[in-house]
Short mmCIF file of C-alpha atoms in Angstrom, two decimals:
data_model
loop_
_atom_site.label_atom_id
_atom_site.label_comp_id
_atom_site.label_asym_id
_atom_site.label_seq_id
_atom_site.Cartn_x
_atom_site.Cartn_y
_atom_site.Cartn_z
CA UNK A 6 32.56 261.09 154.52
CA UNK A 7 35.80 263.75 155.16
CA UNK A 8 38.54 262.40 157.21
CA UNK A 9 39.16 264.51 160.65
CA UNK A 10 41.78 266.76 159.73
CA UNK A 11 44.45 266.77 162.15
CA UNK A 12 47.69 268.63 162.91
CA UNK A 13 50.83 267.66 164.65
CA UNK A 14 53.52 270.25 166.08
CA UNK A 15 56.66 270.12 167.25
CA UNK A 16 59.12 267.63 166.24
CA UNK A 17 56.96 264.25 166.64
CA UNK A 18 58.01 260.47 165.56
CA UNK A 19 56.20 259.74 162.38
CA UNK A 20 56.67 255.77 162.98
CA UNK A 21 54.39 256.78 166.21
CA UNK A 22 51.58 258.49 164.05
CA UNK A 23 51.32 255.97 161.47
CA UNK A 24 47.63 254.56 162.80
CA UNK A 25 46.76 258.01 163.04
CA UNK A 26 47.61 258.85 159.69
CA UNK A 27 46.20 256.43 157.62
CA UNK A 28 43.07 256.98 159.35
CA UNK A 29 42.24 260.75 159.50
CA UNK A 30 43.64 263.77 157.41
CA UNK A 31 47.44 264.77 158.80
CA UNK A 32 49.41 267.94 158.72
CA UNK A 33 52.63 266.79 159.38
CA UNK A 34 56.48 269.02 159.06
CA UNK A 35 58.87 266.91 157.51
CA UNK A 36 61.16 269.43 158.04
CA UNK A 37 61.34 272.91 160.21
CA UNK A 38 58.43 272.50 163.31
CA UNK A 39 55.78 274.51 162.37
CA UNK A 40 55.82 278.39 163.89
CA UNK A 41 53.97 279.74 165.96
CA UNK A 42 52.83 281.61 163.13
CA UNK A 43 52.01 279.02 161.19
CA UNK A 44 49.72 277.56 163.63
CA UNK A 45 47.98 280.55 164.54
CA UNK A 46 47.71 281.63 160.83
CA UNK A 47 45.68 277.36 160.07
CA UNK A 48 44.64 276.33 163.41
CA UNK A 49 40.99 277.07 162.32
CA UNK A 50 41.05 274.60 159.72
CA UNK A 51 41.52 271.63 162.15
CA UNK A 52 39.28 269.31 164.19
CA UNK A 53 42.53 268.30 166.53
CA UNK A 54 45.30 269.20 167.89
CA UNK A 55 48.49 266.49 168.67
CA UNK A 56 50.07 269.41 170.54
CA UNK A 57 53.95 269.47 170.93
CA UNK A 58 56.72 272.56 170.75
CA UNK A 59 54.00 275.11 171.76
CA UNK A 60 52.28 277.08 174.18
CA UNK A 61 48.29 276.20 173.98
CA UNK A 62 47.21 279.58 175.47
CA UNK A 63 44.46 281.48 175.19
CA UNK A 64 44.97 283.06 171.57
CA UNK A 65 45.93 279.83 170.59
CA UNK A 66 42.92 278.33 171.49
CA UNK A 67 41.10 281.12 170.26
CA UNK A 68 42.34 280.33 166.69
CA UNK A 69 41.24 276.95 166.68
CA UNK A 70 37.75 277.51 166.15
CA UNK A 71 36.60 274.60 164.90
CA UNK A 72 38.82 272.77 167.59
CA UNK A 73 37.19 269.41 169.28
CA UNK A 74 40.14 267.96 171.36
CA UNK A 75 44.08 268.34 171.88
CA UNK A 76 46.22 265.80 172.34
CA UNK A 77 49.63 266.60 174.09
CA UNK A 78 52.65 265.08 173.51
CA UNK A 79 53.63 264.88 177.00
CA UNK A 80 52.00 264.13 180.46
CA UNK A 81 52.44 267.61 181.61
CA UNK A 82 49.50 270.48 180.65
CA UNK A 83 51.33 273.48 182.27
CA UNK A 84 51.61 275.05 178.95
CA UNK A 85 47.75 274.84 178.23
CA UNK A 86 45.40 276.56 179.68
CA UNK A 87 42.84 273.79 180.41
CA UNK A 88 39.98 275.90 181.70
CA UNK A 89 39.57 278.07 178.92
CA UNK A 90 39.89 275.17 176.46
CA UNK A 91 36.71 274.00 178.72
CA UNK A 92 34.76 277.15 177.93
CA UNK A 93 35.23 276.42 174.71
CA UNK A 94 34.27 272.99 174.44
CA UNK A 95 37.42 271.48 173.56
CA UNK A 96 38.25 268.34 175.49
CA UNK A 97 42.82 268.12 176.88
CA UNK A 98 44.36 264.80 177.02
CA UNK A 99 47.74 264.42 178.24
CA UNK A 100 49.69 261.65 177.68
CA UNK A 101 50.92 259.77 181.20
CA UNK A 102 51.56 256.11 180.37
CA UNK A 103 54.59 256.62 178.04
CA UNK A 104 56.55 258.91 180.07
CA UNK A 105 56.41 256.64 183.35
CA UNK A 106 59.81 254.42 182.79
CA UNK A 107 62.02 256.63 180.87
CA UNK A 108 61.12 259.47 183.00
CA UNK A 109 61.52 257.06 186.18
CA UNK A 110 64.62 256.00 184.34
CA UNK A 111 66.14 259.55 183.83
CA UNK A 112 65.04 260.26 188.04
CA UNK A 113 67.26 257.26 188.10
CA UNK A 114 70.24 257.99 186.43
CA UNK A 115 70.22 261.64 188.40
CA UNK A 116 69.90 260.05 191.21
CA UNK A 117 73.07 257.42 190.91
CA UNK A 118 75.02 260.46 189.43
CA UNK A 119 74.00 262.94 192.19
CA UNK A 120 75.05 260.32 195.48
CA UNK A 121 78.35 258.86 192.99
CA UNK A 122 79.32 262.60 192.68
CA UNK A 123 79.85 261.71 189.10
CA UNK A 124 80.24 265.65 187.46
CA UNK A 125 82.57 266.51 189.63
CA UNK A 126 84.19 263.50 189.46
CA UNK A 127 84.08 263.83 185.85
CA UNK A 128 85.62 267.26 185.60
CA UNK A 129 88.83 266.18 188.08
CA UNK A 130 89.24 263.29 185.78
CA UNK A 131 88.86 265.85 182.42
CA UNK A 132 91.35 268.56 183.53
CA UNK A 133 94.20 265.77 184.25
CA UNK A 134 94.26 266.12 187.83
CA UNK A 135 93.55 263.19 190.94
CA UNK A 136 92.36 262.98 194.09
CA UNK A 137 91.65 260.43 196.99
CA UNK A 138 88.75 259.29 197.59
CA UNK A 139 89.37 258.11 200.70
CA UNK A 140 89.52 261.83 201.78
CA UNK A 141 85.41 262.47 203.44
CA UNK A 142 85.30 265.58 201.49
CA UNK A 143 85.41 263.40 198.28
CA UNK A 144 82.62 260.95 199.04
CA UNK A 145 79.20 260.29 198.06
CA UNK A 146 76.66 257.61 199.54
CA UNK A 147 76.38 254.33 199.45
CA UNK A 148 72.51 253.44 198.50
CA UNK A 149 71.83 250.60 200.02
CA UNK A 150 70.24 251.09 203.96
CA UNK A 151 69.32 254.91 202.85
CA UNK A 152 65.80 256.50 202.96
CA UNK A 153 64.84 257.67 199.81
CA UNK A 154 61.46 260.31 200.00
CA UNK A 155 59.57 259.89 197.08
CA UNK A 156 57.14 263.08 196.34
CA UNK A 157 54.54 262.14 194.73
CA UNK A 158 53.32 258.44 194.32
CA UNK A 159 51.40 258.22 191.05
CA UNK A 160 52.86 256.17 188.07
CA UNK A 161 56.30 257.61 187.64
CA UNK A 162 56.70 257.62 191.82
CA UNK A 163 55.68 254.12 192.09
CA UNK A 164 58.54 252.96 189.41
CA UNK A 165 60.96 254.39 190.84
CA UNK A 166 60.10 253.01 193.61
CA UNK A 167 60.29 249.80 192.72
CA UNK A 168 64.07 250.91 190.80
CA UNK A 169 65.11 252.14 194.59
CA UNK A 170 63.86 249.10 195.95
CA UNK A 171 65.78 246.53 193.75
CA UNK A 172 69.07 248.72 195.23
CA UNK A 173 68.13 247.44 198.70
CA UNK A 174 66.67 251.74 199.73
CA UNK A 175 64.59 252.30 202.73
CA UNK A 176 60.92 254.14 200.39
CA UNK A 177 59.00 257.12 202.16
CA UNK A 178 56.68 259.04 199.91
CA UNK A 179 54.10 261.44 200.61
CA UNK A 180 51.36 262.58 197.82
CA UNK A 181 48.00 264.33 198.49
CA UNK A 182 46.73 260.89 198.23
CA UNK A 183 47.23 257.68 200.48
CA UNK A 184 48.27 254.70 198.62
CA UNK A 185 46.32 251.88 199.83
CA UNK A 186 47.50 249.04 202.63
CA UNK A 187 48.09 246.46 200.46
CA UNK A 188 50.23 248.56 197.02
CA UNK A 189 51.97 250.17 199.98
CA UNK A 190 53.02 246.89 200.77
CA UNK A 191 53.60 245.37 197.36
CA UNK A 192 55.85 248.80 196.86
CA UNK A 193 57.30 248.36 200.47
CA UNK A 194 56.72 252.24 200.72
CA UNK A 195 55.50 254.21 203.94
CA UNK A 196 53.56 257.19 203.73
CA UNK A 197 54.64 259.96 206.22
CA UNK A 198 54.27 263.86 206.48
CA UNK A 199 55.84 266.21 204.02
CA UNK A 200 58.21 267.74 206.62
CA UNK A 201 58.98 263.55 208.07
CA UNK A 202 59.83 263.16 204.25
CA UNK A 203 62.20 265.79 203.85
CA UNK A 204 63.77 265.67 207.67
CA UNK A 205 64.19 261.93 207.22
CA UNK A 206 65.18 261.06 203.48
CA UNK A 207 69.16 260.91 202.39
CA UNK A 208 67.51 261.61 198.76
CA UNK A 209 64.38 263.10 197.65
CA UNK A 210 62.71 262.34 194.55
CA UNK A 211 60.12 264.98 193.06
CA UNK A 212 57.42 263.46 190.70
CA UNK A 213 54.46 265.46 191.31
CA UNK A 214 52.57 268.21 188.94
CA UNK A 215 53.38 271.87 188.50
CA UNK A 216 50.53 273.67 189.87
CA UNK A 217 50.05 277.00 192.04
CA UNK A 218 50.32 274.31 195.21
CA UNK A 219 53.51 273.14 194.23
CA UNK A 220 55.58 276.08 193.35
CA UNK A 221 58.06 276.58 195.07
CA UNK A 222 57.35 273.77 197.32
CA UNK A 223 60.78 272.65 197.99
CA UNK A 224 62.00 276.16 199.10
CA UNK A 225 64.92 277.23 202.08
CA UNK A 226 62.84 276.47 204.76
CA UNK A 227 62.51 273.31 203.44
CA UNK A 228 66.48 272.75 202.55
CA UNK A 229 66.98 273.75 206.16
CA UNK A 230 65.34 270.93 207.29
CA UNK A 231 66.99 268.62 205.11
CA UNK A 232 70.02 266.53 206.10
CA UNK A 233 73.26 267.90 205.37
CA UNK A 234 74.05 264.92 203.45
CA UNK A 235 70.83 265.22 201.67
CA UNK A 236 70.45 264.89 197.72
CA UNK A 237 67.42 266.38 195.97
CA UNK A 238 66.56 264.83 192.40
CA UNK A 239 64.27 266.79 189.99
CA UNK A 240 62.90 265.11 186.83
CA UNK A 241 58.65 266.68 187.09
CA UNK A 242 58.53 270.32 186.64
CA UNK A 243 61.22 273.33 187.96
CA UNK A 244 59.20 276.00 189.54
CA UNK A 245 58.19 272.85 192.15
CA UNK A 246 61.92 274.11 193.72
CA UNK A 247 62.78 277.14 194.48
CA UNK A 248 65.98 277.76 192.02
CA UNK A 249 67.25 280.54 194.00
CA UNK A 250 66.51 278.52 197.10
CA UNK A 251 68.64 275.70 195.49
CA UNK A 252 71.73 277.29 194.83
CA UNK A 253 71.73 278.99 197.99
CA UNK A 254 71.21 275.70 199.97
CA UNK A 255 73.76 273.95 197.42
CA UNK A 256 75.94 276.70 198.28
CA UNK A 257 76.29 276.71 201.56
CA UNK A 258 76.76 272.72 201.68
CA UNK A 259 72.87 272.75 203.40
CA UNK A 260 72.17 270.06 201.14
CA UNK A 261 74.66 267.60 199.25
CA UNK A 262 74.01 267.89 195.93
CA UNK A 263 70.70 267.68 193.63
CA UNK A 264 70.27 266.44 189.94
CA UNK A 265 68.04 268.06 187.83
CA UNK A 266 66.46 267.34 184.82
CA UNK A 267 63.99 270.37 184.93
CA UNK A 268 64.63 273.87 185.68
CA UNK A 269 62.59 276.87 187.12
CA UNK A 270 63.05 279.34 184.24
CA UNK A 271 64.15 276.80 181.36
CA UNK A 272 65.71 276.91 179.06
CA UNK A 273 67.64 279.65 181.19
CA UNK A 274 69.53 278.03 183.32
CA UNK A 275 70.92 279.87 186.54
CA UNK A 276 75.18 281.03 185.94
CA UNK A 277 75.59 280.13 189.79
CA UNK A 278 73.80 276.89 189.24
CA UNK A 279 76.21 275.92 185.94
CA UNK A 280 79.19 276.50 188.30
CA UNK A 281 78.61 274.39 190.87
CA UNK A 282 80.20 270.70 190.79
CA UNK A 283 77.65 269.51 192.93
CA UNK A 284 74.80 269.01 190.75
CA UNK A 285 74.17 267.27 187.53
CA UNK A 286 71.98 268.65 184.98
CA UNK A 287 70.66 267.42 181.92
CA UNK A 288 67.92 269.86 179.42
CA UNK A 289 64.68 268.18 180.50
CA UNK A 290 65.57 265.08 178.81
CA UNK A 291 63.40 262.42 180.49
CA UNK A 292 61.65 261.24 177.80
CA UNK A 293 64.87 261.58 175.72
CA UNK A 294 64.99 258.17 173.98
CA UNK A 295 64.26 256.88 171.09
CA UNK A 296 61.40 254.10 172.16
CA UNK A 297 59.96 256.46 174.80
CA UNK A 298 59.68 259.07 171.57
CA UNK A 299 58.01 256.56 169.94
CA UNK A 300 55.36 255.73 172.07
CA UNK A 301 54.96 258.88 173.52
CA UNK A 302 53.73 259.80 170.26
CA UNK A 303 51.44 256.43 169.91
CA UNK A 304 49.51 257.33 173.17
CA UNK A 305 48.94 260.88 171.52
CA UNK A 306 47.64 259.72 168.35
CA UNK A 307 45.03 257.20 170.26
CA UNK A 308 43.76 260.03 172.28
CA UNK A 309 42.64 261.42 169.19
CA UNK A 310 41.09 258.16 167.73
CA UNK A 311 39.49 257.46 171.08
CA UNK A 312 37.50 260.61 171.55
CA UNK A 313 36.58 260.71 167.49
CA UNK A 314 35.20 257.06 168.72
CA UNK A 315 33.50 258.28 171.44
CA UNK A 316 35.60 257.07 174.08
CA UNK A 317 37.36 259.78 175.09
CA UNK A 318 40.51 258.92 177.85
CA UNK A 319 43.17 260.71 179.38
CA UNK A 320 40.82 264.07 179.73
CA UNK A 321 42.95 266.59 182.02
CA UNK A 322 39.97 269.15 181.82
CA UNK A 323 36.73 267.54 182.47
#
């Protein structure tokens, strides 16, 4: 009996794939990712797709004819268009379990940097000057007793959570869901209102999806109703905030400062945005470690070996 033939984009950790290799038929780069080209041009000849580096869109899909399931390396599916992968019978799994703490991590890190004012810090510190922080205009906030709003309350949310907690943070969160009584009280989080969130929270944290009900949900009306002192952390999806909105708000000192992992129109990112010293950017790095490579690229392969066994999980369009 053939093996399912199989191929892998993007740049992917081999030491993830190794189960998946020895078990079904592999096109793996070694060296450049494959093009665009490339794929369109062989796409046919495959059973899956461990999707990573491209766009799966609509003449992609149409080129995999033979196509049973993608797998993407990531926990976003922005970049896929689900639905017409549905029409043609080809099952989407994302990949949510291995992003959770190094993506929670990364919200982390922005966060600390953000309230420590650590760029522009940084950049005093780099050009050979001083200052005083004793001087208000110089000082960030102090964690402990502030409200962090937490948007979004699925797997990444709830870690970070549980990170803000440990620091001693008051936890607000609002998702289109309800958590229930009792893992809002093992999280010692309080669901509240969208607009309670932002009016009330010294930091927001965004961790839900990109989709049409989310863009540009954190917009200026929004940043005027945000505490002056306010920090907003990004590490989901850009178009959920308003760039324009952002630097604007940033601007004008109507918010304090954000950190962003993600941006609205990445890899472009904004001139007026690079020049402010009140944010702290990094290029959508979340998953940016080694280990969280590594797995990320484990839960991929199994979501190939569990729908060739029948048992088909992480299914974003079914």
């Amino acid at each position: 009996m053939s093996k399912k033939k199989v191929l892998v984009t993007g740049i992917v950790p081999k030491e993830g794939l190794t189960t998946l290799m020895e078990e079904y038929d592999v096109t793996y780069s070694d060296g450049e990712p494959f093009s665009r080209e490339y794929v369109l041009e062989h796409l046919g000849e495959y059973d899956a797709w461990l999707l990573m580096g491209q766009k799966g869109d609509r003449e992609m899909i149409d080129a995999g004819k033979n196509l049973q399931m993608i797998s993407l390396n990531a926990v976003g599916f922005d970049h896929v268009d689900i639905e017409y992968a549905k029409s043609k019978g080809i099952v989407v799994s994302n990949s949510p379990q291995a992003v959770r703490v190094p993506t929670a991590e990364m919200t982390f890190a922005l966060l600390l940097a953000a309230t420590k004012r650590l760029a522009f810090y940084d950049q005093v510190v780099r050009r050979g000057d001083w200052l005083d922080p004793s001087e208000r205009r110089y000082q960030g906030l102090t964690l402990e007793g502030a409200t962090l709003g937490i948007y979004g309350m699925g797997r990444i949310g709830s870690t970070v959570a549980r990170f803000a907690k440990a620091f001693g943070m008051n936890l607000l969160y609002h998702d289109v869901y309800q958590l229930s009584a009792e893992q809002e009280a093992e999280l010692g989080v309080t669901y509240v209102s969208f607009d309670e969130l932002v009016e009330q929270s010294d930091v927001v944290t965004i961790h839900a999806p990109f989709l049409p009900s989310t863009k540009h949900q954190f917009n200026k009306e929004v940043f005027k109703k945000m505490k002056n002192r306010s920090y907003l952390i990004n590490a989901a999806r850009g178009p959920i905030v308003s760039e324009e909105d952002l630097i604007e708000a940033l601007e004008s000192g109507e918010i304090a400062g954000a950190g962003l992992d993600v941006f609205e129109f990445e890899p472009q990112v904004s001139e007026r945005l690079r020049a402010l010293d009140n944010v702290i950017m990094a290029p959508h790095a979340g998953t940016g470690t080694i280990e969280g490579r590594r797995i990320l690229a484990e839960e991929a392969a199994e979501n190939i070996r569990a729908f060739f066994a029948g048992q088909p999980v992480n299914i974003v369009n079914p």
